[in-house]
Amino acid sequence: MPEAAHLLERDSPQPADPAPAGPGCGRELWARLGATGALRGIYEEALPERGVIPDRLGDLIVRAEAQEDTGALLSVCVQAATVLPLLAEAGRREPATADIARRMLDGRCVVALAATDSGPGSDLTALTTHVEETDAGPVLHGSKRWITNAVHADLLLVLARRRPGPHFTHFTWYLVPADDPRIRIEAAQSPYFTGSGTGHIHLDGVPVLAGEPVGGAGRGLALFARHIAVERLAGGLWAAAACHRALADTRDRLAERGLWEQPAIRQRLAAALVRTRQLKTLVEAVGPAVAAEHDHTGAALVKAAAGETADHVLDICAHLCGADGFAAAGMQHRRAQAALFGIAGGSTETVLAFVADQAQALLARPGEAAS
């Protein structure tokens, strides 16, 4: 049976377009990835509207997870998996949106996905940010909280209510310039993901860019559901990479301290390694369908597994590191940041509820159709 050290070998396959090394904020990383062509390399035929290539996206995430600021990687994942494909798809019928998507792909434009409101959390149908029709055109009112890229964005892609009530056609995406004087952006006060530009946004009668919705009126939630599936896939790829590196670092640390041969320690780390490999296998199995067909069930399975696996594995690594885990940027800090995988893009509880709704189909025997 292979030794755990062999299973944690760091020599991963080289990506076609490797993420550049060096720390920095998300805006700087996005610009570098665009300028080197790395962003184009993760999409089918270099076109975001055609969808991501899971293996290439995974390779980029593995490199960036090991070399870049964690917040910068969060900044890139949201844009690469959700914002850019959404805008590119809408741009098929909207020339102005297509131009923004092209500038993003070149790394020349950062767009923040402003979906979550001040209150509703995962329940987007409860958001209160709304569009008001005026003689001068539509304007936006409301607040968005914990928005990645808010602080360093050029544009905000805002999900707003166009009619009262929770019906899914009552919500629409709008683009607004981030430097509009009627927008107030506050940096989120948090020690985590500092390179992500996360902040809170307040909109007070902000005119909509070009006076038009993105992707068509009433298609906000449909577009969000379609593209959040790929963001959840990216989260699974990232969680697997984060767990793998944490386990490798922990094993090295234990070996340096002469603790690796203790049976109890070996058992705990081995069990965490099994969980990490299970997550990676799941991501590889459902990744093509999520990327090509926006398979919501596969994406929900990945999202739930990523959150629970990252929490479990990083908890074990932090414990095995002992007091050293409390050092600056130590394993305890990485453990706290890993909570992101169970919250962002829909909480673990939310996606598990969706998985339960699909249980009959998932549990159907081969050749047996679920009614």
PDB file of C-alpha atoms in Angstrom, residues 77-337:
ATOM      1  CA  CYS A  77     -13.093  32.366  -9.016  1.00  0.00           C
ATOM      2  CA  VAL A  78     -16.264  34.454  -8.752  1.00  0.00           C
ATOM      3  CA  GLN A  79     -15.472  36.306 -11.965  1.00  0.00           C
ATOM      4  CA  ALA A  80     -14.131  33.367 -13.975  1.00  0.00           C
ATOM      5  CA  ALA A  81     -16.865  30.888 -13.044  1.00  0.00           C
ATOM      6  CA  THR A  82     -19.939  33.127 -12.826  1.00  0.00           C
ATOM      7  CA  VAL A  83     -19.641  36.783 -13.874  1.00  0.00           C
ATOM      8  CA  LEU A  84     -17.698  36.442 -17.122  1.00  0.00           C
ATOM      9  CA  PRO A  85     -19.691  33.479 -18.525  1.00  0.00           C
ATOM     10  CA  LEU A  86     -22.967  35.198 -17.582  1.00  0.00           C
ATOM     11  CA  LEU A  87     -21.995  38.438 -19.313  1.00  0.00           C
ATOM     12  CA  ALA A  88     -20.616  36.597 -22.338  1.00  0.00           C
ATOM     13  CA  GLU A  89     -23.860  34.654 -22.708  1.00  0.00           C
ATOM     14  CA  ALA A  90     -25.958  37.808 -22.409  1.00  0.00           C
ATOM     15  CA  GLY A  91     -23.568  39.528 -24.808  1.00  0.00           C
ATOM     16  CA  ARG A  92     -24.752  37.354 -27.682  1.00  0.00           C
ATOM     17  CA  ARG A  93     -27.711  39.748 -27.953  1.00  0.00           C
ATOM     18  CA  GLU A  94     -26.297  42.799 -26.173  1.00  0.00           C
ATOM     19  CA  PRO A  95     -23.297  44.492 -27.858  1.00  0.00           C
ATOM     20  CA  ALA A  96     -22.462  46.666 -24.829  1.00  0.00           C
ATOM     21  CA  THR A  97     -22.436  43.622 -22.538  1.00  0.00           C
ATOM     22  CA  ALA A  98     -20.302  41.698 -25.032  1.00  0.00           C
ATOM     23  CA  ASP A  99     -17.715  44.497 -24.973  1.00  0.00           C
ATOM     24  CA  ILE A 100     -17.528  44.330 -21.172  1.00  0.00           C
ATOM     25  CA  ALA A 101     -17.063  40.554 -21.347  1.00  0.00           C
ATOM     26  CA  ARG A 102     -14.195  40.980 -23.841  1.00  0.00           C
ATOM     27  CA  ARG A 103     -12.476  43.498 -21.582  1.00  0.00           C
ATOM     28  CA  MET A 104     -12.867  41.135 -18.630  1.00  0.00           C
ATOM     29  CA  LEU A 105     -11.347  38.268 -20.599  1.00  0.00           C
ATOM     30  CA  ASP A 106      -8.307  40.434 -21.334  1.00  0.00           C
ATOM     31  CA  GLY A 107      -7.977  41.272 -17.635  1.00  0.00           C
ATOM     32  CA  ARG A 108      -8.828  44.943 -18.265  1.00  0.00           C
ATOM     33  CA  CYS A 109     -12.101  45.055 -16.323  1.00  0.00           C
ATOM     34  CA  VAL A 110     -13.218  43.750 -12.908  1.00  0.00           C
ATOM     35  CA  VAL A 111     -16.925  43.177 -12.293  1.00  0.00           C
ATOM     36  CA  ALA A 112     -18.390  42.437  -8.852  1.00  0.00           C
ATOM     37  CA  LEU A 113     -21.343  40.044  -8.584  1.00  0.00           C
ATOM     38  CA  ALA A 114     -23.694  41.975  -6.278  1.00  0.00           C
ATOM     39  CA  ALA A 115     -26.367  39.386  -5.524  1.00  0.00           C
ATOM     40  CA  THR A 116     -26.661  39.014  -1.741  1.00  0.00           C
ATOM     41  CA  ASP A 117     -28.716  41.689   0.029  1.00  0.00           C
ATOM     42  CA  SER A 118     -28.342  43.031   3.547  1.00  0.00           C
ATOM     43  CA  GLY A 119     -30.865  40.624   5.010  1.00  0.00           C
ATOM     44  CA  PRO A 120     -31.941  37.514   3.108  1.00  0.00           C
ATOM     45  CA  GLY A 121     -28.662  35.586   2.886  1.00  0.00           C
ATOM     46  CA  SER A 122     -29.160  32.538   0.651  1.00  0.00           C
ATOM     47  CA  ASP A 123     -32.811  33.416  -0.038  1.00  0.00           C
ATOM     48  CA  LEU A 124     -32.471  35.689  -3.043  1.00  0.00           C
ATOM     49  CA  THR A 125     -36.245  35.879  -3.491  1.00  0.00           C
ATOM     50  CA  ALA A 126     -36.380  37.915  -0.263  1.00  0.00           C
ATOM     51  CA  LEU A 127     -33.999  40.644  -1.429  1.00  0.00           C
ATOM     52  CA  THR A 128     -35.154  44.250  -1.154  1.00  0.00           C
ATOM     53  CA  THR A 129     -32.766  45.940  -3.598  1.00  0.00           C
ATOM     54  CA  HIS A 130     -35.096  47.162  -6.347  1.00  0.00           C
ATOM     55  CA  VAL A 131     -35.261  49.052  -9.604  1.00  0.00           C
ATOM     56  CA  GLU A 132     -37.399  52.175  -9.897  1.00  0.00           C
ATOM     57  CA  GLU A 133     -38.627  53.427 -13.269  1.00  0.00           C
ATOM     58  CA  THR A 134     -38.194  57.205 -13.532  1.00  0.00           C
ATOM     59  CA  ASP A 135     -38.617  59.735 -16.343  1.00  0.00           C
ATOM     60  CA  ALA A 136     -34.834  59.634 -16.789  1.00  0.00           C
ATOM     61  CA  GLY A 137     -34.747  55.828 -16.891  1.00  0.00           C
ATOM     62  CA  PRO A 138     -34.387  52.961 -14.381  1.00  0.00           C
ATOM     63  CA  VAL A 139     -32.473  53.568 -11.150  1.00  0.00           C
ATOM     64  CA  LEU A 140     -31.422  51.207  -8.362  1.00  0.00           C
ATOM     65  CA  HIS A 141     -32.022  51.464  -4.616  1.00  0.00           C
ATOM     66  CA  GLY A 142     -30.829  49.112  -1.888  1.00  0.00           C
ATOM     67  CA  SER A 143     -27.849  47.560  -0.147  1.00  0.00           C
ATOM     68  CA  LYS A 144     -25.633  44.556  -0.834  1.00  0.00           C
ATOM     69  CA  ARG A 145     -23.392  42.950   1.765  1.00  0.00           C
ATOM     70  CA  TRP A 146     -20.259  40.798   1.648  1.00  0.00           C
ATOM     71  CA  ILE A 147     -19.750  41.304  -2.070  1.00  0.00           C
ATOM     72  CA  THR A 148     -16.460  39.977  -3.456  1.00  0.00           C
ATOM     73  CA  ASN A 149     -14.562  42.512  -5.609  1.00  0.00           C
ATOM     74  CA  ALA A 150     -16.771  45.411  -4.440  1.00  0.00           C
ATOM     75  CA  VAL A 151     -13.826  47.550  -3.334  1.00  0.00           C
ATOM     76  CA  HIS A 152     -11.763  47.288  -6.523  1.00  0.00           C
ATOM     77  CA  ALA A 153     -14.460  46.723  -9.187  1.00  0.00           C
ATOM     78  CA  ASP A 154     -14.959  48.829 -12.300  1.00  0.00           C
ATOM     79  CA  LEU A 155     -18.583  47.728 -12.612  1.00  0.00           C
ATOM     80  CA  LEU A 156     -21.191  46.149 -10.359  1.00  0.00           C
ATOM     81  CA  LEU A 157     -23.531  43.458 -11.683  1.00  0.00           C
ATOM     82  CA  VAL A 158     -26.533  44.004  -9.413  1.00  0.00           C
ATOM     83  CA  LEU A 159     -29.429  41.614  -8.878  1.00  0.00           C
ATOM     84  CA  ALA A 160     -32.545  43.709  -8.205  1.00  0.00           C
ATOM     85  CA  ARG A 161     -36.252  43.221  -7.772  1.00  0.00           C
ATOM     86  CA  ARG A 162     -38.457  44.582 -10.553  1.00  0.00           C
ATOM     87  CA  ARG A 163     -41.818  43.553  -9.058  1.00  0.00           C
ATOM     88  CA  PRO A 164     -43.109  42.670  -5.558  1.00  0.00           C
ATOM     89  CA  GLY A 165     -43.332  39.038  -4.547  1.00  0.00           C
ATOM     90  CA  PRO A 166     -41.054  35.985  -4.699  1.00  0.00           C
ATOM     91  CA  HIS A 167     -41.790  34.789  -8.260  1.00  0.00           C
ATOM     92  CA  PHE A 168     -38.561  33.953 -10.093  1.00  0.00           C
ATOM     93  CA  THR A 169     -39.386  36.314 -12.976  1.00  0.00           C
ATOM     94  CA  HIS A 170     -39.474  39.314 -10.624  1.00  0.00           C
ATOM     95  CA  PHE A 171     -35.673  39.711 -10.576  1.00  0.00           C
ATOM     96  CA  THR A 172     -33.237  41.146 -13.104  1.00  0.00           C
ATOM     97  CA  TRP A 173     -29.509  41.870 -13.465  1.00  0.00           C
ATOM     98  CA  TYR A 174     -28.286  45.420 -14.063  1.00  0.00           C
ATOM     99  CA  LEU A 175     -24.814  46.878 -14.611  1.00  0.00           C
ATOM    100  CA  VAL A 176     -23.746  50.118 -12.932  1.00  0.00           C
ATOM    101  CA  PRO A 177     -20.349  51.897 -12.787  1.00  0.00           C
ATOM    102  CA  ALA A 178     -18.732  51.334  -9.391  1.00  0.00           C
ATOM    103  CA  ASP A 179     -17.544  54.954  -9.231  1.00  0.00           C
ATOM    104  CA  ASP A 180     -21.026  56.479  -9.562  1.00  0.00           C
ATOM    105  CA  PRO A 181     -21.347  59.147  -6.811  1.00  0.00           C
ATOM    106  CA  ARG A 182     -24.696  57.651  -5.760  1.00  0.00           C
ATOM    107  CA  ILE A 183     -22.926  54.438  -4.777  1.00  0.00           C
ATOM    108  CA  ARG A 184     -21.206  54.068  -1.413  1.00  0.00           C
ATOM    109  CA  ILE A 185     -18.839  51.112  -0.960  1.00  0.00           C
ATOM    110  CA  GLU A 186     -17.368  50.138   2.414  1.00  0.00           C
ATOM    111  CA  ALA A 187     -14.558  47.629   2.749  1.00  0.00           C
ATOM    112  CA  ALA A 188     -15.624  44.647   4.886  1.00  0.00           C
ATOM    113  CA  GLN A 189     -13.807  44.669   8.227  1.00  0.00           C
ATOM    114  CA  SER A 190     -12.423  41.143   8.341  1.00  0.00           C
ATOM    115  CA  PRO A 191      -8.991  39.502   8.706  1.00  0.00           C
ATOM    116  CA  TYR A 192      -9.972  36.898   6.118  1.00  0.00           C
ATOM    117  CA  PHE A 193      -9.688  37.072   2.305  1.00  0.00           C
ATOM    118  CA  THR A 194      -8.126  40.529   2.441  1.00  0.00           C
ATOM    119  CA  GLY A 195      -7.108  40.421  -1.236  1.00  0.00           C
ATOM    120  CA  SER A 196     -10.666  39.776  -2.423  1.00  0.00           C
ATOM    121  CA  GLY A 197     -11.851  43.386  -2.213  1.00  0.00           C
ATOM    122  CA  THR A 198     -14.959  42.245  -0.329  1.00  0.00           C
ATOM    123  CA  GLY A 199     -17.228  45.079   0.751  1.00  0.00           C
ATOM    124  CA  HIS A 200     -20.729  46.354   1.383  1.00  0.00           C
ATOM    125  CA  ILE A 201     -22.545  48.367  -1.285  1.00  0.00           C
ATOM    126  CA  HIS A 202     -25.239  51.032  -0.840  1.00  0.00           C
ATOM    127  CA  LEU A 203     -27.210  52.179  -3.895  1.00  0.00           C
ATOM    128  CA  ASP A 204     -29.201  55.414  -3.758  1.00  0.00           C
ATOM    129  CA  GLY A 205     -30.956  56.097  -7.061  1.00  0.00           C
ATOM    130  CA  VAL A 206     -28.142  54.794  -9.282  1.00  0.00           C
ATOM    131  CA  PRO A 207     -28.854  54.951 -13.042  1.00  0.00           C
ATOM    132  CA  VAL A 208     -28.549  51.650 -14.868  1.00  0.00           C
ATOM    133  CA  LEU A 209     -25.743  51.393 -17.423  1.00  0.00           C
ATOM    134  CA  ALA A 210     -27.215  51.956 -20.924  1.00  0.00           C
ATOM    135  CA  GLY A 211     -30.655  51.960 -19.284  1.00  0.00           C
ATOM    136  CA  GLU A 212     -31.045  48.251 -20.014  1.00  0.00           C
ATOM    137  CA  PRO A 213     -31.145  44.990 -18.012  1.00  0.00           C
ATOM    138  CA  VAL A 214     -28.508  42.310 -18.548  1.00  0.00           C
ATOM    139  CA  GLY A 215     -29.736  39.090 -20.110  1.00  0.00           C
ATOM    140  CA  GLY A 216     -33.320  40.257 -20.424  1.00  0.00           C
ATOM    141  CA  ALA A 217     -35.918  41.520 -17.951  1.00  0.00           C
ATOM    142  CA  GLY A 218     -37.094  38.910 -15.476  1.00  0.00           C
ATOM    143  CA  ARG A 219     -34.255  36.476 -16.161  1.00  0.00           C
ATOM    144  CA  GLY A 220     -32.153  37.343 -13.108  1.00  0.00           C
ATOM    145  CA  LEU A 221     -32.696  34.205 -11.051  1.00  0.00           C
ATOM    146  CA  ALA A 222     -32.675  31.911 -14.092  1.00  0.00           C
ATOM    147  CA  LEU A 223     -29.265  33.238 -15.145  1.00  0.00           C
ATOM    148  CA  PHE A 224     -27.975  33.098 -11.571  1.00  0.00           C
ATOM    149  CA  ALA A 225     -29.045  29.470 -11.150  1.00  0.00           C
ATOM    150  CA  ARG A 226     -27.478  28.555 -14.477  1.00  0.00           C
ATOM    151  CA  HIS A 227     -24.077  30.047 -13.735  1.00  0.00           C
ATOM    152  CA  ILE A 228     -23.827  29.455  -9.978  1.00  0.00           C
ATOM    153  CA  ALA A 229     -23.544  25.747 -10.831  1.00  0.00           C
ATOM    154  CA  VAL A 230     -20.111  26.361 -12.356  1.00  0.00           C
ATOM    155  CA  GLU A 231     -19.062  28.531  -9.418  1.00  0.00           C
ATOM    156  CA  ARG A 232     -19.924  25.598  -7.149  1.00  0.00           C
ATOM    157  CA  LEU A 233     -17.764  23.359  -9.313  1.00  0.00           C
ATOM    158  CA  ALA A 234     -14.914  25.859  -8.976  1.00  0.00           C
ATOM    159  CA  GLY A 235     -15.452  25.798  -5.218  1.00  0.00           C
ATOM    160  CA  GLY A 236     -15.132  22.024  -5.204  1.00  0.00           C
ATOM    161  CA  LEU A 237     -11.906  22.184  -7.198  1.00  0.00           C
ATOM    162  CA  TRP A 238     -10.577  24.831  -4.814  1.00  0.00           C
ATOM    163  CA  ALA A 239     -11.615  22.939  -1.672  1.00  0.00           C
ATOM    164  CA  ALA A 240      -9.884  19.779  -2.906  1.00  0.00           C
ATOM    165  CA  ALA A 241      -6.708  21.769  -3.659  1.00  0.00           C
ATOM    166  CA  ALA A 242      -6.806  23.501  -0.254  1.00  0.00           C
ATOM    167  CA  CYS A 243      -7.284  20.207   1.593  1.00  0.00           C
ATOM    168  CA  HIS A 244      -4.506  18.520  -0.370  1.00  0.00           C
ATOM    169  CA  ARG A 245      -1.999  21.286   0.379  1.00  0.00           C
ATOM    170  CA  ALA A 246      -3.007  21.470   4.039  1.00  0.00           C
ATOM    171  CA  LEU A 247      -2.494  17.724   4.453  1.00  0.00           C
ATOM    172  CA  ALA A 248       0.877  17.854   2.681  1.00  0.00           C
ATOM    173  CA  ASP A 249       2.035  20.752   4.850  1.00  0.00           C
ATOM    174  CA  THR A 250       0.783  19.026   8.022  1.00  0.00           C
ATOM    175  CA  ARG A 251       2.493  15.743   7.225  1.00  0.00           C
ATOM    176  CA  ASP A 252       5.761  17.562   6.519  1.00  0.00           C
ATOM    177  CA  ARG A 253       5.463  19.413   9.809  1.00  0.00           C
ATOM    178  CA  LEU A 254       4.766  16.198  11.727  1.00  0.00           C
ATOM    179  CA  ALA A 255       7.763  14.493  10.103  1.00  0.00           C
ATOM    180  CA  GLU A 256      10.032  17.417  11.007  1.00  0.00           C
ATOM    181  CA  ARG A 257       8.948  17.146  14.641  1.00  0.00           C
ATOM    182  CA  GLY A 258       9.392  13.354  14.757  1.00  0.00           C
ATOM    183  CA  LEU A 259       5.668  12.738  15.260  1.00  0.00           C
ATOM    184  CA  TRP A 260       4.727  11.094  11.960  1.00  0.00           C
ATOM    185  CA  GLU A 261       5.334   7.530  13.147  1.00  0.00           C
ATOM    186  CA  GLN A 262       2.770   7.754  15.949  1.00  0.00           C
ATOM    187  CA  PRO A 263      -0.126   5.438  14.959  1.00  0.00           C
ATOM    188  CA  ALA A 264      -2.930   7.702  16.209  1.00  0.00           C
ATOM    189  CA  ILE A 265      -1.587  10.650  14.215  1.00  0.00           C
ATOM    190  CA  ARG A 266      -1.127   8.555  11.081  1.00  0.00           C
ATOM    191  CA  GLN A 267      -4.700   7.258  11.373  1.00  0.00           C
ATOM    192  CA  ARG A 268      -6.200  10.731  11.661  1.00  0.00           C
ATOM    193  CA  LEU A 269      -4.284  12.171   8.757  1.00  0.00           C
ATOM    194  CA  ALA A 270      -4.960   9.092   6.605  1.00  0.00           C
ATOM    195  CA  ALA A 271      -8.704   9.390   7.242  1.00  0.00           C
ATOM    196  CA  ALA A 272      -8.587  13.048   6.185  1.00  0.00           C
ATOM    197  CA  LEU A 273      -6.660  12.063   3.074  1.00  0.00           C
ATOM    198  CA  VAL A 274      -9.396   9.573   2.167  1.00  0.00           C
ATOM    199  CA  ARG A 275     -12.032  12.307   2.490  1.00  0.00           C
ATOM    200  CA  THR A 276      -9.969  14.605   0.265  1.00  0.00           C
ATOM    201  CA  ARG A 277      -9.594  11.923  -2.404  1.00  0.00           C
ATOM    202  CA  GLN A 278     -13.333  11.240  -2.285  1.00  0.00           C
ATOM    203  CA  LEU A 279     -14.061  14.922  -2.931  1.00  0.00           C
ATOM    204  CA  LYS A 280     -11.590  15.035  -5.820  1.00  0.00           C
ATOM    205  CA  THR A 281     -13.159  11.916  -7.360  1.00  0.00           C
ATOM    206  CA  LEU A 282     -16.658  13.399  -7.083  1.00  0.00           C
ATOM    207  CA  VAL A 283     -15.548  16.653  -8.710  1.00  0.00           C
ATOM    208  CA  GLU A 284     -13.905  14.753 -11.568  1.00  0.00           C
ATOM    209  CA  ALA A 285     -17.033  12.605 -12.055  1.00  0.00           C
ATOM    210  CA  VAL A 286     -19.605  15.400 -12.262  1.00  0.00           C
ATOM    211  CA  GLY A 287     -17.378  18.213 -13.540  1.00  0.00           C
ATOM    212  CA  PRO A 288     -18.002  17.688 -17.276  1.00  0.00           C
ATOM    213  CA  ALA A 289     -21.795  17.698 -16.863  1.00  0.00           C
ATOM    214  CA  VAL A 290     -21.720  20.767 -14.617  1.00  0.00           C
ATOM    215  CA  ALA A 291     -19.457  22.652 -17.022  1.00  0.00           C
ATOM    216  CA  ALA A 292     -21.241  21.685 -20.242  1.00  0.00           C
ATOM    217  CA  GLU A 293     -24.853  21.308 -19.113  1.00  0.00           C
ATOM    218  CA  HIS A 294     -24.994  23.335 -15.859  1.00  0.00           C
ATOM    219  CA  ASP A 295     -26.053  20.168 -14.004  1.00  0.00           C
ATOM    220  CA  HIS A 296     -27.569  21.591 -10.819  1.00  0.00           C
ATOM    221  CA  THR A 297     -27.740  18.257  -8.987  1.00  0.00           C
ATOM    222  CA  GLY A 298     -24.078  17.507  -9.630  1.00  0.00           C
ATOM    223  CA  ALA A 299     -23.142  21.029  -8.580  1.00  0.00           C
ATOM    224  CA  ALA A 300     -25.139  20.674  -5.349  1.00  0.00           C
ATOM    225  CA  LEU A 301     -23.405  17.382  -4.547  1.00  0.00           C
ATOM    226  CA  VAL A 302     -20.013  19.041  -5.059  1.00  0.00           C
ATOM    227  CA  LYS A 303     -20.977  22.105  -3.011  1.00  0.00           C
ATOM    228  CA  ALA A 304     -22.192  20.033  -0.052  1.00  0.00           C
ATOM    229  CA  ALA A 305     -19.180  17.724  -0.167  1.00  0.00           C
ATOM    230  CA  ALA A 306     -16.723  20.619  -0.484  1.00  0.00           C
ATOM    231  CA  GLY A 307     -18.048  22.422   2.583  1.00  0.00           C
ATOM    232  CA  GLU A 308     -18.135  19.353   4.809  1.00  0.00           C
ATOM    233  CA  THR A 309     -14.802  17.960   3.578  1.00  0.00           C
ATOM    234  CA  ALA A 310     -12.912  21.222   3.960  1.00  0.00           C
ATOM    235  CA  ASP A 311     -14.291  21.727   7.460  1.00  0.00           C
ATOM    236  CA  HIS A 312     -13.357  18.169   8.477  1.00  0.00           C
ATOM    237  CA  VAL A 313      -9.878  18.099   6.904  1.00  0.00           C
ATOM    238  CA  LEU A 314      -8.733  21.562   7.985  1.00  0.00           C
ATOM    239  CA  ASP A 315      -9.971  20.884  11.525  1.00  0.00           C
ATOM    240  CA  ILE A 316      -7.782  17.791  11.699  1.00  0.00           C
ATOM    241  CA  CYS A 317      -4.784  19.609  10.218  1.00  0.00           C
ATOM    242  CA  ALA A 318      -5.168  22.521  12.626  1.00  0.00           C
ATOM    243  CA  HIS A 319      -5.382  20.151  15.589  1.00  0.00           C
ATOM    244  CA  LEU A 320      -2.355  18.114  14.495  1.00  0.00           C
ATOM    245  CA  CYS A 321      -0.289  21.289  14.084  1.00  0.00           C
ATOM    246  CA  GLY A 322      -0.772  22.052  17.763  1.00  0.00           C
ATOM    247  CA  ALA A 323       0.290  25.466  19.026  1.00  0.00           C
ATOM    248  CA  ASP A 324       2.100  26.169  15.741  1.00  0.00           C
ATOM    249  CA  GLY A 325      -1.309  26.386  14.081  1.00  0.00           C
ATOM    250  CA  PHE A 326      -1.913  29.723  15.807  1.00  0.00           C
ATOM    251  CA  ALA A 327       1.031  31.418  14.116  1.00  0.00           C
ATOM    252  CA  ALA A 328       0.268  34.249  11.699  1.00  0.00           C
ATOM    253  CA  ALA A 329      -1.277  32.733   8.553  1.00  0.00           C
ATOM    254  CA  GLY A 330      -0.980  29.340  10.267  1.00  0.00           C
ATOM    255  CA  MET A 331      -3.255  26.340   9.984  1.00  0.00           C
ATOM    256  CA  GLN A 332      -5.860  27.819  12.348  1.00  0.00           C
ATOM    257  CA  HIS A 333      -6.180  30.809  10.009  1.00  0.00           C
ATOM    258  CA  ARG A 334      -6.480  28.492   7.006  1.00  0.00           C
ATOM    259  CA  ARG A 335      -9.070  26.475   8.893  1.00  0.00           C
ATOM    260  CA  ALA A 336     -11.169  29.589   9.498  1.00  0.00           C
ATOM    261  CA  GLN A 337     -10.964  30.570   5.838  1.00  0.00           C
TER     262      GLN A 337
END
